Every structure is written in structure tokens, then in C-alpha cells.
Amino acid sequence: MNKKTIITILNKKQAKEKITMLTCYDYAMAKIISSQDIDVLLVGDSLGNVRLGYENTIPVTVEDMIYHTKSVKRGNSGAFLVSDMPFMSYEISVEDAIRNAARIVKEGGADAVKIEGGIEIASQVKAIVSSKIPVAGHLGLTPQAVNKLGGFKVQGKTKESKDKLIADALALESAGAFLVVLEAVPEYIAKEITSYLKIPTIGIGAGRYCDGQVLVIDDMIGMFTEFVPKFVKKYANVGESIKSAVKNYIDEVKKGKFPKEENTYK
Ligand code: KIV
């Protein structure tokens, strides 16, 4: 499959073609997802919740991101590969942000990094982009700020927070971000932001008018069921399939039905 680039992604907004993005955390899943011509694979720090069993994304480290990015990179057959910069890997200083972004690209093999926040981190975005690394922004419900936000809540409900969202999106574009993820914001705000920006918006719980959509793979295939937000559509029930396969296996081993003759060496 032809490798997608930042140009592929930017051109899609111009051509009014929807951009498709899914999270991905390992080689096996990267092979499966990228075989379907997805535009962007996101090694999200949501791996902290859905793969590492943390309560939120705060404990995720740069090393975790590099480890999972390497694995996804080996299975990816053509998607543009974006990896999250985890909590506190870009907030402290511009130098820190460049160093950690460089590690995720150099050691992990990502094509770009994603950072949560707006005006407050615009100088980091500018510096990373100046260091030749494309940056995606992430606004609205930014999970790394869960303690500041007071929970996983829809954002932009007041006039003040709506205005801040718009100002943040414009600041990210000016700083050189190549796309902005909008998470858990009312549809009409996402629509407005999408119309103001030249760069694409990718929605997750942001309604129908974004330039593209992203979901957490474990949510959409029914692998992670502890908490499923309203905006998730379940396209499969893989968790239930695995349970049933494991149950059958245990049953057959106990009853001596597996292995059969065809599973043994002569
Ligand atoms: O970490 C993640 O999976 C994300 C998506 C929810 C956009 O940032």
C-alpha cells in the first residue's frame, strides 16, 4: 500500500474527503488495521487505560510510547503514523518537548507526534515543528488534564470555554500544527472550528462536521468495556468472541477433545 504522508492528510481537507484515524498499540493490530487503507494510525496514550490497565493516561511514559510505536511501525503497511507525547513530556520546557518528540520519532519511528493543549503549549508546537517533526494538536476533553478538568466531561459548554476552544485551535494552526483532534465538544462548536481552520479537524465525540474521525480501537471492537463513552459505536464484539473461544478451549482440553489426531505429529 502507498505510504500516506502529511500531504495526503492535508489534501483530503481540500478535496472534502473524510480522514480516517484509529488508535493502535501493537504489531498484530497494525497489520490488520492498515490492511484496510486507514489514513492515520494513532499510538494514543489511551494505551495506558486500555492496554496497561491504568485509571487514566497520566502514568504513561515516553518509554511506553516508544515501545508501542516501534511495535505498530513494524505492522503498519501505509498509514501515516502519529504517536502521543505523554503527560509531562512537553510541558516543562521547549527543550524537553523537542528532545522527547525527537525520541518518539527517532527511536519509535513515528511520522508525527500529538500534544494536548492550546495557547499554553503553542511555543512547544512551534519549536517541534521547526525541528522538522509534524505536530497534531488535541483540544476539548484532553485526558491528560483529567484532574484539572474534574473528570472526563464534555467541554465548551460555556461561552468562555467555547471562545477559548476557538482561540486555542487558531493558535495551534498558527504554531504550525498539521491537524487538530477535537474530543468531546458539542457538534456546533466543532463545525465552527472546522470552518475557521485550513488544517483538518479530527473528531472524537465532536459530531458529524469534522474533517475526519478517530476512535479508540479497543472501544470500537468491544475489547475494552469498562467504560464506553456515548460517542463510541461498537463495530464488533471481539471481547465476547475471545471469551467464548477460551471457554471452548478449556472445555475441550478438560474433556480430552483437543488435541485431535490432526493436531499431532506422527
Ligand atoms: O490517546 C488517544 O487514544 C487519543 C484519542 C482519543 C484521540 O488521544
PDB file of C-alpha atoms and ligand atoms in Angstrom:
ATOM      1  CA  MET A   1       0.000   0.000   0.000  1.00  0.00           C
ATOM      2  CA  ASN A   2       1.259   3.519  -0.826  1.00  0.00           C
ATOM      3  CA  LYS A   3       2.604   5.283   2.227  1.00  0.00           C
ATOM      4  CA  LYS A   4       0.389   8.179   3.338  1.00  0.00           C
ATOM      5  CA  THR A   5       2.134  11.403   4.218  1.00  0.00           C
ATOM      6  CA  ILE A   6       1.263  14.708   5.802  1.00  0.00           C
ATOM      7  CA  ILE A   7       0.438  15.919   2.265  1.00  0.00           C
ATOM      8  CA  THR A   8      -2.118  13.104   1.830  1.00  0.00           C
ATOM      9  CA  ILE A   9      -3.815  14.227   5.032  1.00  0.00           C
ATOM     10  CA  LEU A  10      -3.813  17.954   4.213  1.00  0.00           C
ATOM     11  CA  ASN A  11      -5.050  17.345   0.655  1.00  0.00           C
ATOM     12  CA  LYS A  12      -8.045  15.437   1.970  1.00  0.00           C
ATOM     13  CA  LYS A  13      -9.416  18.558   3.630  1.00  0.00           C
ATOM     14  CA  GLN A  14      -9.051  20.482   0.354  1.00  0.00           C
ATOM     15  CA  ALA A  15     -10.778  17.662  -1.544  1.00  0.00           C
ATOM     16  CA  LYS A  16     -13.508  17.460   1.160  1.00  0.00           C
ATOM     17  CA  GLU A  17     -12.684  13.755   1.635  1.00  0.00           C
ATOM     18  CA  LYS A  18     -13.114  12.447   5.191  1.00  0.00           C
ATOM     19  CA  ILE A  19      -9.914  11.456   7.004  1.00  0.00           C
ATOM     20  CA  THR A  20      -9.974   8.114   8.849  1.00  0.00           C
ATOM     21  CA  MET A  21      -7.972   7.534  12.010  1.00  0.00           C
ATOM     22  CA  LEU A  22      -7.915   4.754  14.603  1.00  0.00           C
ATOM     23  CA  THR A  23      -5.719   4.185  17.609  1.00  0.00           C
ATOM     24  CA  CYS A  24      -3.361   1.229  17.500  1.00  0.00           C
ATOM     25  CA  TYR A  25      -0.921  -0.144  20.060  1.00  0.00           C
ATOM     26  CA  ASP A  26       0.798  -3.223  18.627  1.00  0.00           C
ATOM     27  CA  TYR A  27       2.161  -5.037  15.583  1.00  0.00           C
ATOM     28  CA  ALA A  28      -0.681  -7.546  15.093  1.00  0.00           C
ATOM     29  CA  MET A  29      -3.399  -4.900  15.166  1.00  0.00           C
ATOM     30  CA  ALA A  30      -1.357  -2.528  12.987  1.00  0.00           C
ATOM     31  CA  LYS A  31      -1.192  -5.242  10.314  1.00  0.00           C
ATOM     32  CA  ILE A  32      -4.948  -5.772  10.423  1.00  0.00           C
ATOM     33  CA  ILE A  33      -5.982  -2.108  10.531  1.00  0.00           C
ATOM     34  CA  SER A  34      -3.521  -0.812   7.956  1.00  0.00           C
ATOM     35  CA  SER A  35      -4.557  -3.575   5.518  1.00  0.00           C
ATOM     36  CA  GLN A  36      -7.858  -1.665   5.267  1.00  0.00           C
ATOM     37  CA  ASP A  37      -6.291   1.541   3.893  1.00  0.00           C
ATOM     38  CA  ILE A  38      -6.797   3.637   7.034  1.00  0.00           C
ATOM     39  CA  ASP A  39      -5.281   7.134   6.692  1.00  0.00           C
ATOM     40  CA  VAL A  40      -3.763   7.568  10.161  1.00  0.00           C
ATOM     41  CA  LEU A  41      -2.752   5.172  12.924  1.00  0.00           C
ATOM     42  CA  LEU A  42      -2.548   6.911  16.289  1.00  0.00           C
ATOM     43  CA  VAL A  43      -0.463   5.316  19.000  1.00  0.00           C
ATOM     44  CA  GLY A  44      -2.595   7.003  21.631  1.00  0.00           C
ATOM     45  CA  ASP A  45      -1.581   7.305  25.250  1.00  0.00           C
ATOM     46  CA  SER A  46      -5.042   5.774  25.797  1.00  0.00           C
ATOM     47  CA  LEU A  47      -2.922   2.614  25.805  1.00  0.00           C
ATOM     48  CA  GLY A  48      -2.498   3.491  29.476  1.00  0.00           C
ATOM     49  CA  ASN A  49      -6.195   2.760  30.064  1.00  0.00           C
ATOM     50  CA  VAL A  50      -6.989   0.063  27.535  1.00  0.00           C
ATOM     51  CA  ARG A  51      -3.723  -1.933  27.450  1.00  0.00           C
ATOM     52  CA  LEU A  52      -1.871  -1.176  30.681  1.00  0.00           C
ATOM     53  CA  GLY A  53      -4.883  -1.030  32.997  1.00  0.00           C
ATOM     54  CA  TYR A  54      -4.198   2.406  34.485  1.00  0.00           C
ATOM     55  CA  GLU A  55      -7.079   4.586  35.659  1.00  0.00           C
ATOM     56  CA  ASN A  56      -6.055   7.362  33.267  1.00  0.00           C
ATOM     57  CA  THR A  57      -3.238   8.357  30.890  1.00  0.00           C
ATOM     58  CA  ILE A  58      -1.150  10.224  33.455  1.00  0.00           C
ATOM     59  CA  PRO A  59       1.283   7.360  34.310  1.00  0.00           C
ATOM     60  CA  VAL A  60       2.197   6.699  30.641  1.00  0.00           C
ATOM     61  CA  THR A  61       5.892   7.352  29.925  1.00  0.00           C
ATOM     62  CA  VAL A  62       7.933   8.283  26.868  1.00  0.00           C
ATOM     63  CA  GLU A  63       9.427   4.764  27.064  1.00  0.00           C
ATOM     64  CA  ASP A  64       5.899   3.244  26.898  1.00  0.00           C
ATOM     65  CA  MET A  65       5.155   5.362  23.824  1.00  0.00           C
ATOM     66  CA  ILE A  66       8.412   4.377  22.107  1.00  0.00           C
ATOM     67  CA  TYR A  67       7.861   0.670  22.857  1.00  0.00           C
ATOM     68  CA  HIS A  68       4.322   0.652  21.418  1.00  0.00           C
ATOM     69  CA  THR A  69       5.201   2.912  18.473  1.00  0.00           C
ATOM     70  CA  LYS A  70       8.000   0.535  17.434  1.00  0.00           C
ATOM     71  CA  SER A  71       5.590  -2.380  17.511  1.00  0.00           C
ATOM     72  CA  VAL A  72       2.935  -0.535  15.456  1.00  0.00           C
ATOM     73  CA  LYS A  73       5.566   0.677  12.998  1.00  0.00           C
ATOM     74  CA  ARG A  74       6.571  -2.922  12.200  1.00  0.00           C
ATOM     75  CA  GLY A  75       2.988  -3.891  11.364  1.00  0.00           C
ATOM     76  CA  ASN A  76       1.917  -0.721   9.564  1.00  0.00           C
ATOM     77  CA  SER A  77       1.695  -1.045   5.808  1.00  0.00           C
ATOM     78  CA  GLY A  78       0.985   2.530   4.728  1.00  0.00           C
ATOM     79  CA  ALA A  79      -0.866   4.657   7.252  1.00  0.00           C
ATOM     80  CA  PHE A  80       0.588   7.943   8.487  1.00  0.00           C
ATOM     81  CA  LEU A  81       1.856   7.109  11.975  1.00  0.00           C
ATOM     82  CA  VAL A  82       1.204   9.592  14.788  1.00  0.00           C
ATOM     83  CA  SER A  83       2.215   8.976  18.418  1.00  0.00           C
ATOM     84  CA  ASP A  84       1.086  10.777  21.527  1.00  0.00           C
ATOM     85  CA  MET A  85       3.533  12.684  23.670  1.00  0.00           C
ATOM     86  CA  PRO A  86       2.632  11.567  27.195  1.00  0.00           C
ATOM     87  CA  PHE A  87       1.850  13.725  30.228  1.00  0.00           C
ATOM     88  CA  MET A  88       4.779  15.945  31.336  1.00  0.00           C
ATOM     89  CA  SER A  89       6.940  15.097  28.325  1.00  0.00           C
ATOM     90  CA  TYR A  90       6.391  18.551  26.740  1.00  0.00           C
ATOM     91  CA  GLU A  91       5.003  20.887  29.425  1.00  0.00           C
ATOM     92  CA  ILE A  92       8.176  21.642  31.383  1.00  0.00           C
ATOM     93  CA  SER A  93      10.216  23.356  28.675  1.00  0.00           C
ATOM     94  CA  VAL A  94      10.542  23.784  24.947  1.00  0.00           C
ATOM     95  CA  GLU A  95      13.885  21.903  25.033  1.00  0.00           C
ATOM     96  CA  ASP A  96      12.265  18.976  26.832  1.00  0.00           C
ATOM     97  CA  ALA A  97       9.447  18.932  24.292  1.00  0.00           C
ATOM     98  CA  ILE A  98      11.849  18.831  21.342  1.00  0.00           C
ATOM     99  CA  ARG A  99      14.002  16.134  22.985  1.00  0.00           C
ATOM    100  CA  ASN A 100      11.037  13.861  23.756  1.00  0.00           C
ATOM    101  CA  ALA A 101       9.368  14.406  20.365  1.00  0.00           C
ATOM    102  CA  ALA A 102      12.691  13.541  18.726  1.00  0.00           C
ATOM    103  CA  ARG A 103      12.935  10.302  20.741  1.00  0.00           C
ATOM    104  CA  ILE A 104       9.414   9.233  19.729  1.00  0.00           C
ATOM    105  CA  VAL A 105      10.246   9.870  16.066  1.00  0.00           C
ATOM    106  CA  LYS A 106      13.863   8.637  16.059  1.00  0.00           C
ATOM    107  CA  GLU A 107      13.566   5.601  18.350  1.00  0.00           C
ATOM    108  CA  GLY A 108       9.862   4.782  17.931  1.00  0.00           C
ATOM    109  CA  GLY A 109       9.585   5.516  14.220  1.00  0.00           C
ATOM    110  CA  ALA A 110       6.532   7.814  14.353  1.00  0.00           C
ATOM    111  CA  ASP A 111       5.915  10.187  11.443  1.00  0.00           C
ATOM    112  CA  ALA A 112       4.462  12.847  13.760  1.00  0.00           C
ATOM    113  CA  VAL A 113       3.590  13.496  17.395  1.00  0.00           C
ATOM    114  CA  LYS A 114       0.376  14.645  19.074  1.00  0.00           C
ATOM    115  CA  ILE A 115       0.208  17.063  22.003  1.00  0.00           C
ATOM    116  CA  GLU A 116      -2.719  18.037  24.239  1.00  0.00           C
ATOM    117  CA  GLY A 117      -3.454  21.723  24.831  1.00  0.00           C
ATOM    118  CA  GLY A 118      -3.763  25.084  23.084  1.00  0.00           C
ATOM    119  CA  ILE A 119      -2.254  28.535  23.590  1.00  0.00           C
ATOM    120  CA  GLU A 120      -0.252  27.380  26.652  1.00  0.00           C
ATOM    121  CA  ILE A 121       1.780  24.900  24.572  1.00  0.00           C
ATOM    122  CA  ALA A 122       1.871  26.826  21.272  1.00  0.00           C
ATOM    123  CA  SER A 123       5.573  27.625  21.691  1.00  0.00           C
ATOM    124  CA  GLN A 124       6.341  23.909  22.124  1.00  0.00           C
ATOM    125  CA  VAL A 125       4.356  23.115  18.959  1.00  0.00           C
ATOM    126  CA  LYS A 126       6.249  25.797  17.035  1.00  0.00           C
ATOM    127  CA  ALA A 127       9.624  24.554  18.282  1.00  0.00           C
ATOM    128  CA  ILE A 128       8.912  20.882  17.490  1.00  0.00           C
ATOM    129  CA  VAL A 129       7.642  21.774  14.003  1.00  0.00           C
ATOM    130  CA  SER A 130      10.782  23.919  13.497  1.00  0.00           C
ATOM    131  CA  SER A 131      12.771  20.796  14.390  1.00  0.00           C
ATOM    132  CA  LYS A 132      11.172  19.091  11.354  1.00  0.00           C
ATOM    133  CA  ILE A 133       8.655  16.982  13.271  1.00  0.00           C
ATOM    134  CA  PRO A 134       4.965  17.384  12.325  1.00  0.00           C
ATOM    135  CA  VAL A 135       2.668  18.054  15.286  1.00  0.00           C
ATOM    136  CA  ALA A 136      -1.032  17.257  15.741  1.00  0.00           C
ATOM    137  CA  GLY A 137      -2.970  19.214  18.369  1.00  0.00           C
ATOM    138  CA  HIS A 138      -5.660  17.881  20.719  1.00  0.00           C
ATOM    139  CA  LEU A 139      -8.346  20.123  22.256  1.00  0.00           C
ATOM    140  CA  GLY A 140     -11.596  19.779  24.200  1.00  0.00           C
ATOM    141  CA  LEU A 141     -11.546  16.869  26.605  1.00  0.00           C
ATOM    142  CA  THR A 142      -7.803  16.417  26.960  1.00  0.00           C
ATOM    143  CA  PRO A 143      -7.454  13.263  29.109  1.00  0.00           C
ATOM    144  CA  GLN A 144      -4.016  14.231  30.476  1.00  0.00           C
ATOM    145  CA  ALA A 145      -5.767  17.217  32.153  1.00  0.00           C
ATOM    146  CA  VAL A 146      -8.391  14.998  33.818  1.00  0.00           C
ATOM    147  CA  ASN A 147      -7.528  16.229  37.322  1.00  0.00           C
ATOM    148  CA  LYS A 148      -7.749  19.878  36.247  1.00  0.00           C
ATOM    149  CA  LEU A 149     -10.995  19.311  34.324  1.00  0.00           C
ATOM    150  CA  GLY A 150     -12.562  17.413  37.236  1.00  0.00           C
ATOM    151  CA  GLY A 151     -13.363  14.307  35.213  1.00  0.00           C
ATOM    152  CA  PHE A 152     -13.989  13.117  31.666  1.00  0.00           C
ATOM    153  CA  LYS A 153     -16.599  15.725  30.719  1.00  0.00           C
ATOM    154  CA  VAL A 154     -17.893  17.391  27.573  1.00  0.00           C
ATOM    155  CA  GLN A 155     -16.020  20.693  27.056  1.00  0.00           C
ATOM    156  CA  GLY A 156     -17.063  24.056  25.564  1.00  0.00           C
ATOM    157  CA  LYS A 157     -20.393  24.312  27.348  1.00  0.00           C
ATOM    158  CA  THR A 158     -19.963  27.934  28.466  1.00  0.00           C
ATOM    159  CA  LYS A 159     -19.371  30.949  26.194  1.00  0.00           C
ATOM    160  CA  GLU A 160     -15.975  31.429  27.847  1.00  0.00           C
ATOM    161  CA  SER A 161     -14.830  27.846  27.225  1.00  0.00           C
ATOM    162  CA  LYS A 162     -16.202  27.904  23.681  1.00  0.00           C
ATOM    163  CA  ASP A 163     -14.218  31.085  22.919  1.00  0.00           C
ATOM    164  CA  LYS A 164     -11.124  29.507  24.467  1.00  0.00           C
ATOM    165  CA  LEU A 165     -11.517  26.396  22.289  1.00  0.00           C
ATOM    166  CA  ILE A 166     -11.686  28.527  19.142  1.00  0.00           C
ATOM    167  CA  ALA A 167      -8.710  30.671  20.202  1.00  0.00           C
ATOM    168  CA  ASP A 168      -6.725  27.506  21.027  1.00  0.00           C
ATOM    169  CA  ALA A 169      -7.478  25.936  17.651  1.00  0.00           C
ATOM    170  CA  LEU A 170      -6.354  29.085  15.824  1.00  0.00           C
ATOM    171  CA  ALA A 171      -3.207  29.262  17.987  1.00  0.00           C
ATOM    172  CA  LEU A 172      -2.318  25.650  17.147  1.00  0.00           C
ATOM    173  CA  GLU A 173      -2.757  26.327  13.430  1.00  0.00           C
ATOM    174  CA  SER A 174      -0.573  29.462  13.657  1.00  0.00           C
ATOM    175  CA  ALA A 175       2.066  27.495  15.563  1.00  0.00           C
ATOM    176  CA  GLY A 176       2.293  25.037  12.656  1.00  0.00           C
ATOM    177  CA  ALA A 177       0.152  22.067  13.767  1.00  0.00           C
ATOM    178  CA  PHE A 178      -0.971  19.991  10.780  1.00  0.00           C
ATOM    179  CA  LEU A 179      -4.280  18.816  12.308  1.00  0.00           C
ATOM    180  CA  VAL A 180      -6.320  19.198  15.472  1.00  0.00           C
ATOM    181  CA  VAL A 181      -8.173  16.432  17.292  1.00  0.00           C
ATOM    182  CA  LEU A 182     -11.383  17.699  18.942  1.00  0.00           C
ATOM    183  CA  GLU A 183     -12.573  15.447  21.747  1.00  0.00           C
ATOM    184  CA  ALA A 184     -15.984  15.601  23.457  1.00  0.00           C
ATOM    185  CA  VAL A 185     -17.133  19.020  22.269  1.00  0.00           C
ATOM    186  CA  PRO A 186     -20.622  19.969  21.078  1.00  0.00           C
ATOM    187  CA  GLU A 187     -21.130  19.406  17.366  1.00  0.00           C
ATOM    188  CA  TYR A 188     -21.860  23.072  16.560  1.00  0.00           C
ATOM    189  CA  ILE A 189     -18.539  24.208  18.066  1.00  0.00           C
ATOM    190  CA  ALA A 190     -16.574  21.546  16.178  1.00  0.00           C
ATOM    191  CA  LYS A 191     -18.345  22.653  12.988  1.00  0.00           C
ATOM    192  CA  GLU A 192     -17.407  26.278  13.606  1.00  0.00           C
ATOM    193  CA  ILE A 193     -13.755  25.432  14.340  1.00  0.00           C
ATOM    194  CA  THR A 194     -13.607  23.223  11.243  1.00  0.00           C
ATOM    195  CA  SER A 195     -14.794  26.142   9.109  1.00  0.00           C
ATOM    196  CA  TYR A 196     -12.175  28.534  10.591  1.00  0.00           C
ATOM    197  CA  LEU A 197      -9.157  26.241  10.099  1.00  0.00           C
ATOM    198  CA  LYS A 198      -7.196  25.447   6.947  1.00  0.00           C
ATOM    199  CA  ILE A 199      -5.800  22.352   8.672  1.00  0.00           C
ATOM    200  CA  PRO A 200      -8.101  19.338   9.230  1.00  0.00           C
ATOM    201  CA  THR A 201     -10.067  18.694  12.403  1.00  0.00           C
ATOM    202  CA  ILE A 202     -10.482  15.090  13.545  1.00  0.00           C
ATOM    203  CA  GLY A 203     -13.414  14.467  15.838  1.00  0.00           C
ATOM    204  CA  ILE A 204     -13.946  12.011  18.660  1.00  0.00           C
ATOM    205  CA  GLY A 205     -17.270  12.815  20.237  1.00  0.00           C
ATOM    206  CA  ALA A 206     -17.307  16.055  18.254  1.00  0.00           C
ATOM    207  CA  GLY A 207     -20.112  15.288  15.818  1.00  0.00           C
ATOM    208  CA  ARG A 208     -20.519  14.981  12.096  1.00  0.00           C
ATOM    209  CA  TYR A 209     -18.834  18.055  10.643  1.00  0.00           C
ATOM    210  CA  CYS A 210     -15.162  17.456  11.415  1.00  0.00           C
ATOM    211  CA  ASP A 211     -12.826  16.690   8.513  1.00  0.00           C
ATOM    212  CA  GLY A 212     -12.243  13.207   9.887  1.00  0.00           C
ATOM    213  CA  GLN A 213     -12.984  10.851  12.760  1.00  0.00           C
ATOM    214  CA  VAL A 214     -10.953   8.873  15.268  1.00  0.00           C
ATOM    215  CA  LEU A 215     -11.953   6.165  17.737  1.00  0.00           C
ATOM    216  CA  VAL A 216     -10.056   4.055  20.234  1.00  0.00           C
ATOM    217  CA  ILE A 217      -9.766   0.652  18.544  1.00  0.00           C
ATOM    218  CA  ASP A 218     -10.424  -1.299  21.755  1.00  0.00           C
ATOM    219  CA  ASP A 219     -13.706   0.617  22.247  1.00  0.00           C
ATOM    220  CA  MET A 220     -14.972   0.167  18.706  1.00  0.00           C
ATOM    221  CA  ILE A 221     -14.288  -3.579  18.546  1.00  0.00           C
ATOM    222  CA  GLY A 222     -15.615  -4.334  22.032  1.00  0.00           C
ATOM    223  CA  MET A 223     -12.267  -5.229  23.626  1.00  0.00           C
ATOM    224  CA  PHE A 224     -12.484  -2.579  26.343  1.00  0.00           C
ATOM    225  CA  THR A 225     -15.853  -2.459  28.020  1.00  0.00           C
ATOM    226  CA  GLU A 226     -15.165  -0.982  31.471  1.00  0.00           C
ATOM    227  CA  PHE A 227     -16.273   2.464  30.334  1.00  0.00           C
ATOM    228  CA  VAL A 228     -17.751   3.127  26.901  1.00  0.00           C
ATOM    229  CA  PRO A 229     -18.489   6.797  26.137  1.00  0.00           C
ATOM    230  CA  LYS A 230     -21.691   7.792  24.316  1.00  0.00           C
ATOM    231  CA  PHE A 231     -19.752   8.753  21.182  1.00  0.00           C
ATOM    232  CA  VAL A 232     -18.399   5.231  20.629  1.00  0.00           C
ATOM    233  CA  LYS A 233     -20.032   2.970  18.082  1.00  0.00           C
ATOM    234  CA  LYS A 234     -19.263  -0.701  18.641  1.00  0.00           C
ATOM    235  CA  TYR A 235     -18.492  -2.296  15.270  1.00  0.00           C
ATOM    236  CA  ALA A 236     -17.663  -5.724  16.703  1.00  0.00           C
ATOM    237  CA  ASN A 237     -17.740  -7.719  19.899  1.00  0.00           C
ATOM    238  CA  VAL A 238     -14.260  -9.176  19.947  1.00  0.00           C
ATOM    239  CA  GLY A 239     -14.114  -9.417  23.746  1.00  0.00           C
ATOM    240  CA  GLU A 240     -17.113 -11.778  23.722  1.00  0.00           C
ATOM    241  CA  SER A 241     -15.608 -13.819  20.843  1.00  0.00           C
ATOM    242  CA  ILE A 242     -12.371 -14.265  22.797  1.00  0.00           C
ATOM    243  CA  LYS A 243     -14.257 -15.301  25.943  1.00  0.00           C
ATOM    244  CA  SER A 244     -16.211 -17.874  24.005  1.00  0.00           C
ATOM    245  CA  ALA A 245     -13.070 -19.252  22.277  1.00  0.00           C
ATOM    246  CA  VAL A 246     -11.247 -19.549  25.615  1.00  0.00           C
ATOM    247  CA  LYS A 247     -14.268 -21.234  27.230  1.00  0.00           C
ATOM    248  CA  ASN A 248     -14.433 -23.783  24.381  1.00  0.00           C
ATOM    249  CA  TYR A 249     -10.704 -24.453  24.594  1.00  0.00           C
ATOM    250  CA  ILE A 250     -10.812 -25.078  28.353  1.00  0.00           C
ATOM    251  CA  ASP A 251     -13.819 -27.309  27.883  1.00  0.00           C
ATOM    252  CA  GLU A 252     -12.225 -29.367  25.091  1.00  0.00           C
ATOM    253  CA  VAL A 253      -8.887 -29.766  26.895  1.00  0.00           C
ATOM    254  CA  LYS A 254     -10.671 -30.934  30.043  1.00  0.00           C
ATOM    255  CA  LYS A 255     -12.786 -33.416  28.077  1.00  0.00           C
ATOM    256  CA  GLY A 256      -9.826 -34.688  26.003  1.00  0.00           C
ATOM    257  CA  LYS A 257     -11.414 -33.378  22.778  1.00  0.00           C
ATOM    258  CA  PHE A 258      -8.356 -31.251  21.985  1.00  0.00           C
ATOM    259  CA  PRO A 259      -5.832 -32.012  20.585  1.00  0.00           C
ATOM    260  CA  LYS A 260      -7.219 -34.355  17.919  1.00  0.00           C
ATOM    261  CA  GLU A 261      -5.174 -36.655  15.706  1.00  0.00           C
ATOM    262  CA  GLU A 262      -4.847 -33.897  13.049  1.00  0.00           C
ATOM    263  CA  ASN A 263      -3.181 -31.629  15.616  1.00  0.00           C
ATOM    264  CA  THR A 264      -0.442 -34.128  16.461  1.00  0.00           C
ATOM    265  CA  TYR A 265       2.869 -35.115  14.790  1.00  0.00           C
ATOM    266  CA  LYS A 266       3.357 -38.691  13.579  1.00  0.00           C
TER     267      LYS A 266
HETATM  268  O1  KIV B   1      -4.917   8.628  23.332  1.00  0.00           O
HETATM  269  C1  KIV B   1      -5.812   8.552  22.488  1.00  0.00           C
HETATM  270  O2  KIV B   1      -6.319   7.490  22.149  1.00  0.00           O
HETATM  271  C2  KIV B   1      -6.286   9.789  21.878  1.00  0.00           C
HETATM  272  C3  KIV B   1      -7.535   9.707  21.075  1.00  0.00           C
HETATM  273  C4  KIV B   1      -8.696   9.618  21.988  1.00  0.00           C
HETATM  274  C5  KIV B   1      -7.673  10.829  20.128  1.00  0.00           C
HETATM  275  O3  KIV B   1      -5.712  10.812  22.074  1.00  0.00           O
END
